[in-house]
Coordinates of N, CA, C and O in Angstrom, one line a residue:
X1 N -8.8 -0.4 -17.8 CA -7.1 -0.7 -17.1 C -6.9 -2.0 -17.9 O -7.3 -3.1 -17.0
X2 N -6.1 -2.4 -18.5 CA -5.7 -3.7 -18.6 C -4.4 -3.8 -17.9 O -3.7 -3.1 -17.6
X3 N -4.0 -5.6 -18.5 CA -2.5 -5.4 -18.0 C -1.3 -4.9 -18.6 O -0.6 -4.8 -18.0
X4 N -1.6 -4.8 -19.9 CA -0.8 -4.0 -20.7 C -0.2 -3.2 -20.4 O 0.5 -2.4 -20.7
X5 N -1.6 -2.2 -20.6 CA -0.9 0.0 -19.8 C -0.1 -0.3 -18.5 O 0.2 0.4 -18.8
X6 N -0.6 -2.0 -17.6 CA 0.4 -1.9 -16.7 C 1.4 -2.0 -17.0 O 2.9 -0.9 -16.7
X7 N 2.1 -3.1 -17.7 CA 3.1 -3.5 -18.3 C 3.7 -2.6 -19.5 O 5.3 -2.0 -18.4
X8 N 3.2 -2.2 -19.3 CA 4.0 -0.4 -20.2 C 4.5 0.6 -19.7 O 5.7 0.8 -19.2
X9 N 3.5 0.7 -18.5 CA 4.6 2.0 -17.6 C 5.5 1.3 -16.7 O 6.6 2.4 -15.9
X10 N 5.2 0.2 -16.2 CA 6.4 -0.5 -15.4 C 7.6 -0.2 -16.5 O 8.6 -0.3 -16.0
X11 N 7.5 -0.6 -17.7 CA 8.9 -0.7 -18.4 C 9.8 0.6 -17.8 O 10.5 0.8 -18.3
X12 N 8.5 0.7 -19.2 CA 9.1 3.2 -18.6 C 9.9 3.2 -17.3 O 10.5 4.8 -17.4
X13 N 8.8 2.3 -16.4 CA 9.6 3.3 -15.1 C 10.7 2.6 -14.2 O 11.9 3.2 -13.8
X14 N 11.1 1.3 -15.2 CA 12.4 0.9 -15.0 C 13.7 1.9 -15.7 O 14.8 1.8 -15.7
X15 N 13.4 2.0 -17.4 CA 14.2 2.5 -17.6 C 14.3 4.1 -18.2 O 14.8 4.9 -18.8
X16 N 12.9 4.7 -17.1 CA 13.0 5.8 -17.2 C 13.5 6.5 -15.4 O 13.0 7.6 -15.4
X17 N 13.9 5.4 -15.4 CA 15.2 5.6 -13.4 C 14.8 5.8 -12.3 O 15.1 6.1 -11.2
X18 N 13.5 4.9 -12.6 CA 12.3 4.2 -11.3 C 12.2 5.4 -10.5 O 11.9 5.9 -9.8
X19 N 11.2 6.3 -11.6 CA 10.7 8.2 -11.2 C 9.2 7.7 -10.9 O 8.4 6.6 -12.5
X20 N 9.2 7.4 -9.3 CA 7.5 6.2 -9.4 C 6.4 7.7 -9.4 O 5.2 6.8 -10.3
X21 N 6.6 8.7 -10.5 CA 5.6 9.4 -10.6 C 5.2 9.2 -12.2 O 4.1 9.2 -12.8
X22 N 6.6 8.4 -12.9 CA 5.6 7.5 -14.3 C 4.1 6.3 -13.8 O 3.3 6.8 -14.1
X23 N 4.5 5.4 -12.8 CA 3.3 4.7 -12.2 C 2.7 5.7 -11.9 O 1.2 5.4 -12.2
X24 N 2.2 6.1 -11.2 CA 1.6 7.4 -10.6 C 0.6 7.5 -11.0 O -0.4 8.0 -11.4
X25 N 1.5 8.1 -12.6 CA 1.0 9.8 -13.9 C -0.5 7.9 -14.8 O -1.2 7.9 -14.3
X26 N -0.1 6.8 -14.8 CA -0.8 6.0 -15.0 C -2.1 5.5 -14.4 O -3.7 6.0 -15.3
X27 N -2.0 5.4 -13.1 CA -3.0 5.1 -12.3 C -4.0 6.6 -12.1 O -4.7 6.5 -12.2
X28 N -3.4 7.4 -12.1 CA -3.5 9.2 -12.5 C -5.0 8.9 -13.7 O -6.2 9.5 -13.6
X29 N -4.4 9.0 -14.2 CA -5.1 8.0 -16.0 C -5.8 7.5 -16.3 O -7.2 7.8 -16.9
X30 N -6.3 6.4 -14.8 CA -7.6 5.6 -15.3 C -8.7 5.6 -14.4 O -9.0 5.8 -14.1
X31 N -8.5 7.4 -13.5 CA -9.0 7.7 -12.1 C -8.5 8.1 -11.5 O -9.4 8.1 -10.3
X32 N -7.3 6.8 -10.8 CA -7.6 7.4 -9.2 C -6.8 8.2 -8.5 O -5.9 9.2 -9.5
X33 N -6.7 8.3 -7.2 CA -6.1 10.5 -6.9 C -5.7 10.2 -6.4 O -5.6 8.8 -4.9
X34 N -4.2 10.3 -6.5 CA -3.0 9.9 -6.3 C -2.4 11.0 -5.1 O -2.0 12.3 -6.3
X35 N -1.6 11.0 -3.9 CA -0.8 12.2 -3.8 C 0.3 12.4 -4.1 O 0.6 11.4 -5.2
X36 N 1.1 13.4 -3.8 CA 2.3 13.5 -3.8 C 3.7 12.6 -3.3 O 3.9 12.3 -1.5
X37 N 4.6 12.2 -4.1 CA 5.6 12.4 -3.3 C 5.1 10.2 -3.0 O 5.8 9.5 -1.7
X38 N 4.5 9.3 -3.5 CA 3.7 8.2 -3.2 C 4.3 7.5 -4.0 O 4.7 7.3 -5.2
X39 N 4.6 6.1 -3.4 CA 5.7 5.1 -4.7 C 4.1 4.0 -4.4 O 4.0 2.8 -3.3
X40 N 3.7 3.1 -5.1 CA 3.4 2.2 -5.6 C 3.6 1.0 -6.8 O 3.5 0.8 -7.1
X41 N 3.5 0.1 -5.5 CA 4.4 -1.4 -6.6 C 4.1 -2.4 -6.4 O 3.6 -3.5 -6.9
X42 N 1.9 -2.2 -6.9 CA 1.0 -2.7 -7.6 C 0.6 -2.5 -8.5 O 0.4 -1.4 -8.3
X43 N 0.4 -3.7 -9.2 CA -0.7 -2.5 -10.0 C -2.2 -2.9 -9.5 O -3.6 -3.6 -8.9
X44 N -2.7 -2.1 -9.2 CA -3.7 -2.3 -8.2 C -5.0 -1.8 -8.8 O -6.2 -0.9 -8.4
X45 N -4.7 -1.4 -10.6 CA -6.4 -1.8 -12.0 C -7.3 -2.3 -10.9 O -7.8 -3.6 -10.5
X46 N -8.9 -2.0 -10.9 CA -9.8 -2.3 -10.9 C -11.2 -2.2 -11.4 O -10.4 0.2 -12.4
X47 N -12.8 -2.2 -11.8 CA -13.2 -1.0 -12.5 C -13.4 0.1 -11.7 O -14.1 0.5 -12.9
X48 N -13.6 0.6 -10.6 CA -13.7 1.2 -10.4 C -12.8 2.4 -10.0 O -12.8 2.6 -8.6
X49 N -11.4 2.4 -10.3 CA -10.2 4.0 -10.2 C -10.6 4.9 -9.6 O -10.2 5.7 -8.1
X50 N -12.2 5.2 -10.4 CA -12.8 7.0 -9.7 C -13.1 7.0 -8.3 O -13.3 8.2 -7.3
X51 N -13.7 5.1 -7.5 CA -13.6 5.1 -6.1 C -12.0 5.1 -4.9 O -12.1 4.6 -4.0
X52 N -11.0 4.9 -5.9 CA -9.9 5.1 -5.3 C -9.1 7.0 -4.5 O -9.0 7.2 -5.9
X53 N -8.4 6.6 -3.8 CA -8.2 8.3 -3.1 C -6.9 7.4 -2.0 O -6.6 7.1 -1.2
X54 N -5.8 7.9 -2.6 CA -4.2 7.7 -2.2 C -3.7 8.7 -2.0 O -3.8 9.6 -3.3
X55 N -2.9 9.3 -0.7 CA -3.0 10.6 0.1 C -1.1 10.2 -0.1 O -0.2 9.8 -1.4
X56 N -0.8 11.7 0.6 CA 1.0 12.2 0.4 C 1.8 10.7 0.8 O 1.5 10.4 2.0
X57 N 2.5 11.2 0.7 CA 4.3 9.9 1.2 C 4.1 8.4 1.1 O 3.8 7.6 2.4
X58 N 3.0 8.2 1.0 CA 2.0 6.4 0.9 C 3.4 4.8 0.0 O 3.3 6.1 -1.1
X59 N 3.1 4.3 0.4 CA 4.1 3.5 -0.3 C 3.4 2.3 -0.1 O 2.7 2.2 1.0
X60 N 2.6 1.4 -1.4 CA 2.1 0.2 -1.4 C 3.3 -0.4 -2.4 O 3.5 -0.8 -2.9
X61 N 2.8 -1.6 -1.4 CA 3.9 -2.6 -1.6 C 3.6 -3.5 -3.0 O 2.6 -4.1 -3.4
X62 N 3.9 -4.7 -3.1 CA 3.9 -5.9 -3.9 C 2.9 -6.9 -3.9 O 2.4 -6.5 -3.0
X63 N 1.9 -6.7 -4.5 CA 1.0 -7.6 -5.1 C 0.2 -7.5 -4.0 O -0.8 -8.5 -3.7
X64 N -1.1 -6.0 -3.6 CA -1.6 -5.5 -3.2 C -2.4 -4.8 -3.7 O -2.7 -4.8 -4.4
X65 N -3.8 -5.4 -3.1 CA -5.1 -5.8 -4.0 C -6.4 -4.5 -3.7 O -6.6 -5.0 -2.0
X66 N -6.7 -3.6 -3.8 CA -7.3 -3.0 -3.3 C -8.6 -2.8 -4.4 O -9.2 -2.9 -5.2
X67 N -9.5 -4.1 -3.6 CA -10.6 -3.8 -4.4 C -12.3 -3.3 -3.8 O -12.7 -3.0 -2.3
X68 N -12.6 -2.0 -4.9 CA -14.1 -1.3 -4.5 C -15.3 -1.4 -4.8 O -16.3 -1.3 -4.5
X69 N -15.5 -3.5 -4.5 CA -17.1 -3.6 -5.4 C -17.3 -5.0 -4.9 O -16.3 -5.9 -4.3
X70 N -18.2 -5.9 -4.2 CA -19.0 -6.6 -4.3 C -19.5 -7.8 -5.0 O -20.3 -6.9 -4.2
X71 N -19.4 -7.7 -5.8 CA -20.2 -9.4 -6.4 C -20.8 -10.3 -5.5 O -22.0 -10.5 -6.0
X72 N -20.6 -10.6 -4.8 CA -21.0 -11.5 -3.9 C -22.9 -11.4 -3.3 O -23.2 -12.2 -3.3
X73 N -23.4 -10.4 -3.8 CA -24.9 -9.5 -2.6 C -25.8 -10.5 -3.7 O -26.7 -10.6 -3.3
X74 N -24.9 -10.4 -5.2 CA -26.7 -11.3 -5.8 C -27.1 -12.1 -5.3 O -27.5 -13.1 -5.6
X75 N -25.9 -13.0 -4.8 CA -25.8 -13.7 -4.1 C -27.0 -14.7 -3.4 O -27.8 -16.0 -3.0
X76 N -27.3 -13.7 -2.7 CA -28.4 -14.4 -1.8 C -28.9 -12.4 -0.8 O -29.8 -12.7 0.1
X77 N -29.3 -11.0 -2.0 CA -29.8 -10.1 -1.7 C -30.7 -10.1 -3.6 O -29.9 -10.7 -4.6
X78 N -31.5 -10.6 -3.1 CA -32.4 -10.8 -4.9 C -33.0 -10.4 -5.7 O -32.5 -9.1 -4.6
X79 N -32.6 -10.4 -6.5 CA -33.0 -8.6 -7.5 C -32.1 -7.6 -7.5 O -31.9 -6.3 -7.9
X80 N -30.5 -8.0 -7.1 CA -29.5 -7.2 -6.5 C -28.6 -7.6 -7.2 O -28.1 -8.8 -7.3
X81 N -27.7 -6.8 -7.0 CA -26.4 -7.4 -7.1 C -25.3 -6.2 -7.0 O -25.2 -5.2 -7.1
X82 N -23.7 -6.6 -6.4 CA -22.5 -6.0 -6.7 C -22.9 -4.3 -5.3 O -24.2 -3.7 -5.0
X83 N -21.9 -4.1 -4.6 CA -21.7 -3.5 -4.0 C -20.8 -2.3 -3.1 O -19.8 -2.8 -4.0
X84 N -20.8 -1.0 -3.9 CA -19.4 -0.6 -3.9 C -19.3 0.5 -2.8 O -19.9 0.8 -2.2
X85 N -18.2 1.1 -3.0 CA -17.8 1.6 -1.1 C -15.9 2.3 -1.8 O -15.1 1.6 -2.4
X86 N -15.7 2.8 -0.8 CA -14.3 4.0 -1.6 C -13.1 3.8 -0.7 O -13.5 3.8 0.6
X87 N -12.0 3.9 -1.3 CA -11.3 2.9 -0.5 C -10.6 4.8 -0.6 O -10.0 5.5 -1.5
X88 N -9.9 5.4 0.7 CA -9.5 6.1 1.3 C -7.8 6.0 2.3 O -7.9 5.0 2.8
X89 N -6.9 6.0 1.3 CA -6.1 5.4 2.1 C -5.0 6.8 2.5 O -5.2 7.5 1.6
X90 N -5.2 6.6 4.0 CA -4.5 8.6 3.5 C -2.9 9.0 4.0 O -2.4 8.2 2.8
X91 N -2.3 9.8 4.6 CA -1.6 10.5 4.3 C -0.2 9.6 5.5 O -0.3 9.0 6.0
X92 N 1.6 9.1 4.0 CA 2.2 8.6 4.8 C 1.7 7.1 5.5 O 2.5 7.2 6.5
X93 N 1.3 5.9 4.4 CA 1.1 4.5 4.3 C 1.8 4.4 4.7 O 1.8 4.4 3.0
X94 N 1.7 3.4 5.2 CA 2.9 1.8 3.8 C 1.6 1.1 4.2 O 1.1 0.0 5.1
X95 N 1.6 0.3 3.0 CA 0.6 -1.2 2.8 C 1.3 -2.1 2.6 O 2.5 -2.1 1.8
X96 N 1.3 -2.8 3.3 CA 2.4 -4.3 3.4 C 2.1 -4.9 2.0 O 1.0 -5.4 1.8
X97 N 3.3 -6.0 2.1 CA 2.6 -6.9 0.8 C 1.5 -7.8 0.4 O 2.0 -8.5 1.8
X98 N 1.1 -8.0 -0.2 CA 0.0 -8.8 -0.9 C -1.7 -9.2 0.2 O -2.1 -9.2 1.4
X99 N -0.9 -7.8 1.0 CA -3.0 -7.1 1.6 C -3.5 -6.7 0.9 O -3.7 -6.6 -0.7
X100 N -4.8 -7.3 1.2 CA -5.8 -6.2 0.6 C -7.0 -6.4 1.5 O -7.2 -5.8 2.9
X101 N -7.5 -5.0 0.3 CA -8.3 -3.5 0.5 C -9.6 -3.3 0.7 O -10.0 -4.1 -0.8
X102 N -11.0 -4.1 1.9 CA -11.7 -3.9 0.8 C -12.6 -2.8 1.2 O -12.4 -1.7 1.3
X103 N -13.9 -3.2 0.2 CA -15.0 -1.9 -0.4 C -15.3 -0.7 1.1 O -15.1 -1.7 2.2
X104 N -15.2 0.8 0.7 CA -15.4 1.3 2.3 C -15.2 1.1 2.7 O -14.7 2.2 3.8
X105 N -13.5 1.2 2.6 CA -12.3 0.7 4.0 C -11.5 2.4 3.8 O -11.0 2.4 2.5
X106 N -11.6 3.5 5.2 CA -10.4 4.3 4.4 C -9.9 4.4 6.0 O -9.7 3.0 7.5
X107 N -8.5 4.8 5.5 CA -6.5 4.1 6.3 C -6.4 5.7 6.7 O -6.1 6.1 5.6
X108 N -7.1 5.9 8.1 CA -5.9 7.0 9.0 C -4.5 7.3 8.4 O -3.6 6.6 8.0
X109 N -3.9 8.9 8.5 CA -3.1 8.6 8.5 C -1.8 8.1 8.8 O -2.1 7.3 10.8
X110 N -0.2 8.1 8.9 CA 1.1 7.8 9.2 C 0.6 6.1 10.6 O 1.0 5.4 10.7
X111 N 0.0 5.0 9.2 CA -1.0 3.2 9.3 C -0.2 2.7 9.1 O 1.1 3.2 7.8
X112 N 0.0 2.1 9.5 CA 0.6 0.7 8.8 C -0.3 -0.8 9.0 O -0.2 -1.3 10.6
X113 N -0.1 -1.1 7.7 CA -0.3 -2.3 7.1 C 0.3 -3.1 6.5 O 0.4 -3.6 5.7
X114 N 0.0 -4.2 7.3 CA 1.1 -5.2 7.3 C 1.3 -6.4 6.3 O -0.4 -6.7 5.8
X115 N 2.1 -7.0 6.5 CA 2.5 -7.7 4.4 C 1.0 -9.4 5.3 O 0.8 -9.6 6.6
X116 N 0.5 -9.4 3.9 CA -0.7 -10.2 4.2 C -2.3 -10.3 4.7 O -3.3 -10.9 5.1
X117 N -2.5 -8.7 4.9 CA -3.3 -8.0 6.3 C -5.4 -8.4 4.6 O -4.4 -8.3 4.0
X118 N -5.8 -8.5 5.9 CA -6.6 -7.9 4.7 C -7.7 -7.4 5.8 O -7.4 -7.7 6.9
X119 N -8.0 -5.9 5.2 CA -8.4 -5.1 5.7 C -10.3 -5.3 5.6 O -10.4 -4.9 4.5
X120 N -10.9 -4.8 6.6 CA -12.6 -5.9 6.1 C -13.5 -4.0 7.2 O -14.0 -4.3 6.5
X121 N -12.2 -3.3 7.9 CA -12.6 -2.3 8.8 C -12.1 -0.9 8.5 O -11.2 -1.0 8.2
X122 N -13.1 0.5 8.9 CA -11.6 1.2 7.9 C -11.2 1.2 9.4 O -11.3 1.0 10.8
X123 N -9.6 1.5 9.3 CA -7.9 2.4 10.3 C -9.3 3.7 10.5 O -8.2 4.4 9.9
X124 N -9.2 3.2 12.0 CA -9.8 5.9 12.0 C -8.2 6.2 12.8 O -8.8 7.4 13.0
X125 N -7.4 5.5 14.0 CA -7.2 5.5 14.6 C -5.4 6.2 13.7 O -5.2 5.1 13.2
X126 N -5.2 7.2 13.8 CA -3.7 8.4 13.7 C -2.3 7.2 14.1 O -3.0 6.7 15.0
X127 N -1.7 6.4 13.2 CA -0.2 6.4 13.9 C 0.0 4.8 15.0 O 0.1 4.2 14.7
X128 N -1.7 4.3 14.0 CA -1.6 2.4 14.2 C -1.0 1.7 13.5 O -0.9 1.8 12.3
X129 N -0.3 0.1 13.2 CA -0.5 -0.2 13.1 C -1.1 -2.1 13.2 O -0.9 -2.3 14.3
X130 N -2.0 -2.5 12.2 CA -2.8 -3.6 12.1 C -1.7 -4.0 10.8 O -1.2 -4.4 10.2
X131 N -2.4 -6.2 11.2 CA -2.4 -7.0 11.5 C -3.3 -8.0 10.6 O -4.0 -8.1 12.0
X132 N -3.4 -9.3 10.2 CA -4.1 -10.2 9.8 C -5.3 -10.4 10.1 O -5.7 -9.4 8.7
X133 N -5.8 -11.3 9.1 CA -6.7 -12.1 8.5 C -8.2 -12.5 9.0 O -7.8 -13.5 9.8
X134 N -9.2 -11.0 9.9 CA -9.5 -10.0 9.4 C -8.1 -9.6 10.1 O -8.3 -9.3 11.5
X135 N -7.8 -7.6 8.9 CA -6.8 -7.0 10.7 C -6.7 -6.8 11.6 O -8.6 -6.0 11.6
X136 N -6.0 -6.4 12.7 CA -7.2 -6.1 13.5 C -5.2 -5.2 14.3 O -4.3 -5.5 14.0
X137 N -5.9 -4.0 14.8 CA -4.5 -3.5 15.7 C -3.8 -4.2 16.1 O -4.3 -4.5 17.0
X138 N -2.4 -4.0 16.2 CA -1.6 -4.7 17.2 C -1.0 -3.9 17.4 O 0.6 -3.7 18.1
X139 N -0.5 -3.1 17.6 CA 0.4 -2.3 17.8 C 0.1 -0.3 17.4 O -1.0 0.3 16.6
X140 N 1.3 0.8 17.6 CA 1.7 2.6 17.4 C 2.1 1.6 16.6 O 3.5 1.3 16.8
X141 N 2.1 2.2 16.1 CA 3.9 3.1 14.9 C 4.8 3.5 15.8 O 6.0 2.9 15.7
X142 N 4.5 4.5 17.2 CA 5.5 4.7 18.0 C 6.5 3.9 18.6 O 7.1 3.2 19.3
X143 N 5.3 2.5 19.2 CA 5.7 1.8 19.9 C 6.4 0.7 18.3 O 7.9 0.0 19.0
X144 N 6.4 0.5 17.3 CA 6.8 -0.4 16.2 C 8.4 0.6 16.4 O 9.7 -0.2 15.9
X145 N 7.8 1.8 16.0 CA 10.0 2.1 15.8 C 10.8 1.9 17.1 O 11.9 1.7 16.5
X146 N 10.5 2.1 18.6 CA 11.1 2.0 19.2 C 11.1 0.0 18.9 O 13.0 0.6 19.6
X147 N 11.0 -0.2 18.4 CA 10.8 -2.0 18.5 C 12.3 -2.1 17.6 O 12.7 -2.6 18.0
X148 N 12.4 -1.6 16.3 CA 12.9 -2.0 15.3 C 13.7 -1.2 15.5 O 14.8 -1.5 14.4
X149 N 13.6 0.0 15.5 CA 15.7 1.2 15.9 C 16.5 0.9 15.7 O 17.2 0.7 14.4
X150 N 16.7 -0.3 16.5 CA 18.5 -0.3 16.5 C 18.6 -1.3 15.3 O 19.9 -2.1 14.6
X151 N 17.4 -2.7 14.5 CA 17.9 -2.8 13.3 C 17.5 -2.4 12.0 O 18.0 -2.9 10.6
X152 N 16.9 -0.7 11.8 CA 16.6 -0.8 11.0 C 18.4 -0.1 10.4 O 18.8 0.2 10.7
X153 N 17.9 0.0 8.7 CA 19.5 -0.4 8.0 C 19.3 1.7 8.0 O 18.8 2.0 7.6
X154 N 20.6 2.6 8.7 CA 20.9 4.3 8.6 C 21.5 4.1 7.4 O 22.2 3.9 6.3
X155 N 20.5 5.0 6.8 CA 20.5 5.2 5.5 C 22.1 6.7 5.1 O 22.2 6.6 4.3
X156 N 22.1 6.9 6.2 CA 23.9 8.0 6.7 C 25.0 7.1 6.5 O 25.5 7.4 5.5
X157 N 24.6 5.7 7.0 CA 25.8 4.9 7.4 C 26.1 4.2 5.3 O 26.9 3.0 5.3
X158 N 25.4 3.9 4.7 CA 26.3 2.8 3.9 C 26.8 3.9 3.0 O 26.7 4.7 2.9
X159 N 27.2 2.6 3.0 CA 29.1 2.7 2.5 C 28.7 2.7 0.2 O 27.3 2.6 0.1
X160 N 29.6 2.4 -0.3 CA 29.6 2.5 -1.7 C 29.6 0.9 -1.5 O 28.8 0.7 -3.1
X161 N 30.3 0.4 -1.1 CA 29.3 -1.3 -0.8 C 27.7 -1.7 -0.5 O 28.2 -1.8 0.8
X162 N 27.0 -1.9 -1.3 CA 25.5 -2.0 -0.4 C 25.3 -2.8 0.3 O 25.2 -3.7 1.1
X163 N 26.1 -4.0 -0.5 CA 26.5 -5.5 -0.2 C 27.3 -5.7 1.1 O 26.8 -6.3 2.8
X164 N 28.5 -4.6 1.2 CA 29.2 -4.7 2.5 C 29.0 -4.3 4.1 O 29.0 -4.7 4.8
X165 N 28.6 -3.3 3.5 CA 27.1 -2.4 4.4 C 26.2 -3.4 5.3 O 26.0 -3.7 6.2
X166 N 25.4 -3.6 4.2 CA 23.9 -4.7 4.7 C 24.8 -5.6 5.3 O 24.1 -6.6 6.3
X167 N 25.7 -6.3 5.5 CA 25.8 -8.2 5.5 C 26.7 -7.8 7.4 O 26.7 -8.0 8.4
X168 N 27.5 -5.7 7.8 CA 27.3 -5.5 8.7 C 26.1 -5.3 9.4 O 26.4 -4.8 10.6
X169 N 25.1 -5.0 9.1 CA 24.0 -4.7 9.5 C 23.8 -5.8 10.4 O 23.8 -6.6 10.4
X170 N 23.1 -5.0 12.2 CA 22.4 -6.0 12.7 C 20.9 -7.3 12.1 O 20.7 -6.0 12.3
X171 N 21.0 -8.8 12.6 CA 20.0 -9.3 11.7 C 18.4 -9.0 13.3 O 18.5 -10.0 13.9
X172 N 17.6 -8.8 13.1 CA 16.2 -9.5 13.6 C 16.0 -10.6 14.0 O 16.5 -11.5 13.1
X173 N 16.5 -11.0 15.6 CA 14.9 -12.2 15.9 C 13.8 -12.7 16.3 O 13.8 -11.4 17.2
X174 N 13.3 -13.0 16.2 CA 11.5 -12.5 16.8 C 11.4 -14.4 17.6 O 11.9 -15.0 17.6

């Protein structure tokens, strides 16, 4: 899986009407299992694409790394090298920008992984929000929904001029 192949897929995506299936098909040809209506905005290519399974309705943001092996073993286990683990991302998940998912991690359905998180262990409870390094559960999706509902952009109200609408949106303060 070359950077060139991914770059060609991205060009086809941009000039092909931004159809996410163009990117998904590239990764499927490499051996990644990808569900329906999934949007991938990162080059998730690695040496073991057959160890990656992504569910339906998943968004993988920019600069996300899915790491299916650990070669450091050779430094502390004599005559051994590499540990491999399957990565499984459930349905309706969001993986935030610059997150890292390590070997053997499974993420349950309806979960959110916050930007910059390093997921070192499986997320077993559905509908949870994880963040940090190492990632820990910080909330539930329902709690997050209630917290940000008034700030979220309402797709039914977007006007012809998107910038005009965005300038009228209530900004979040932390």
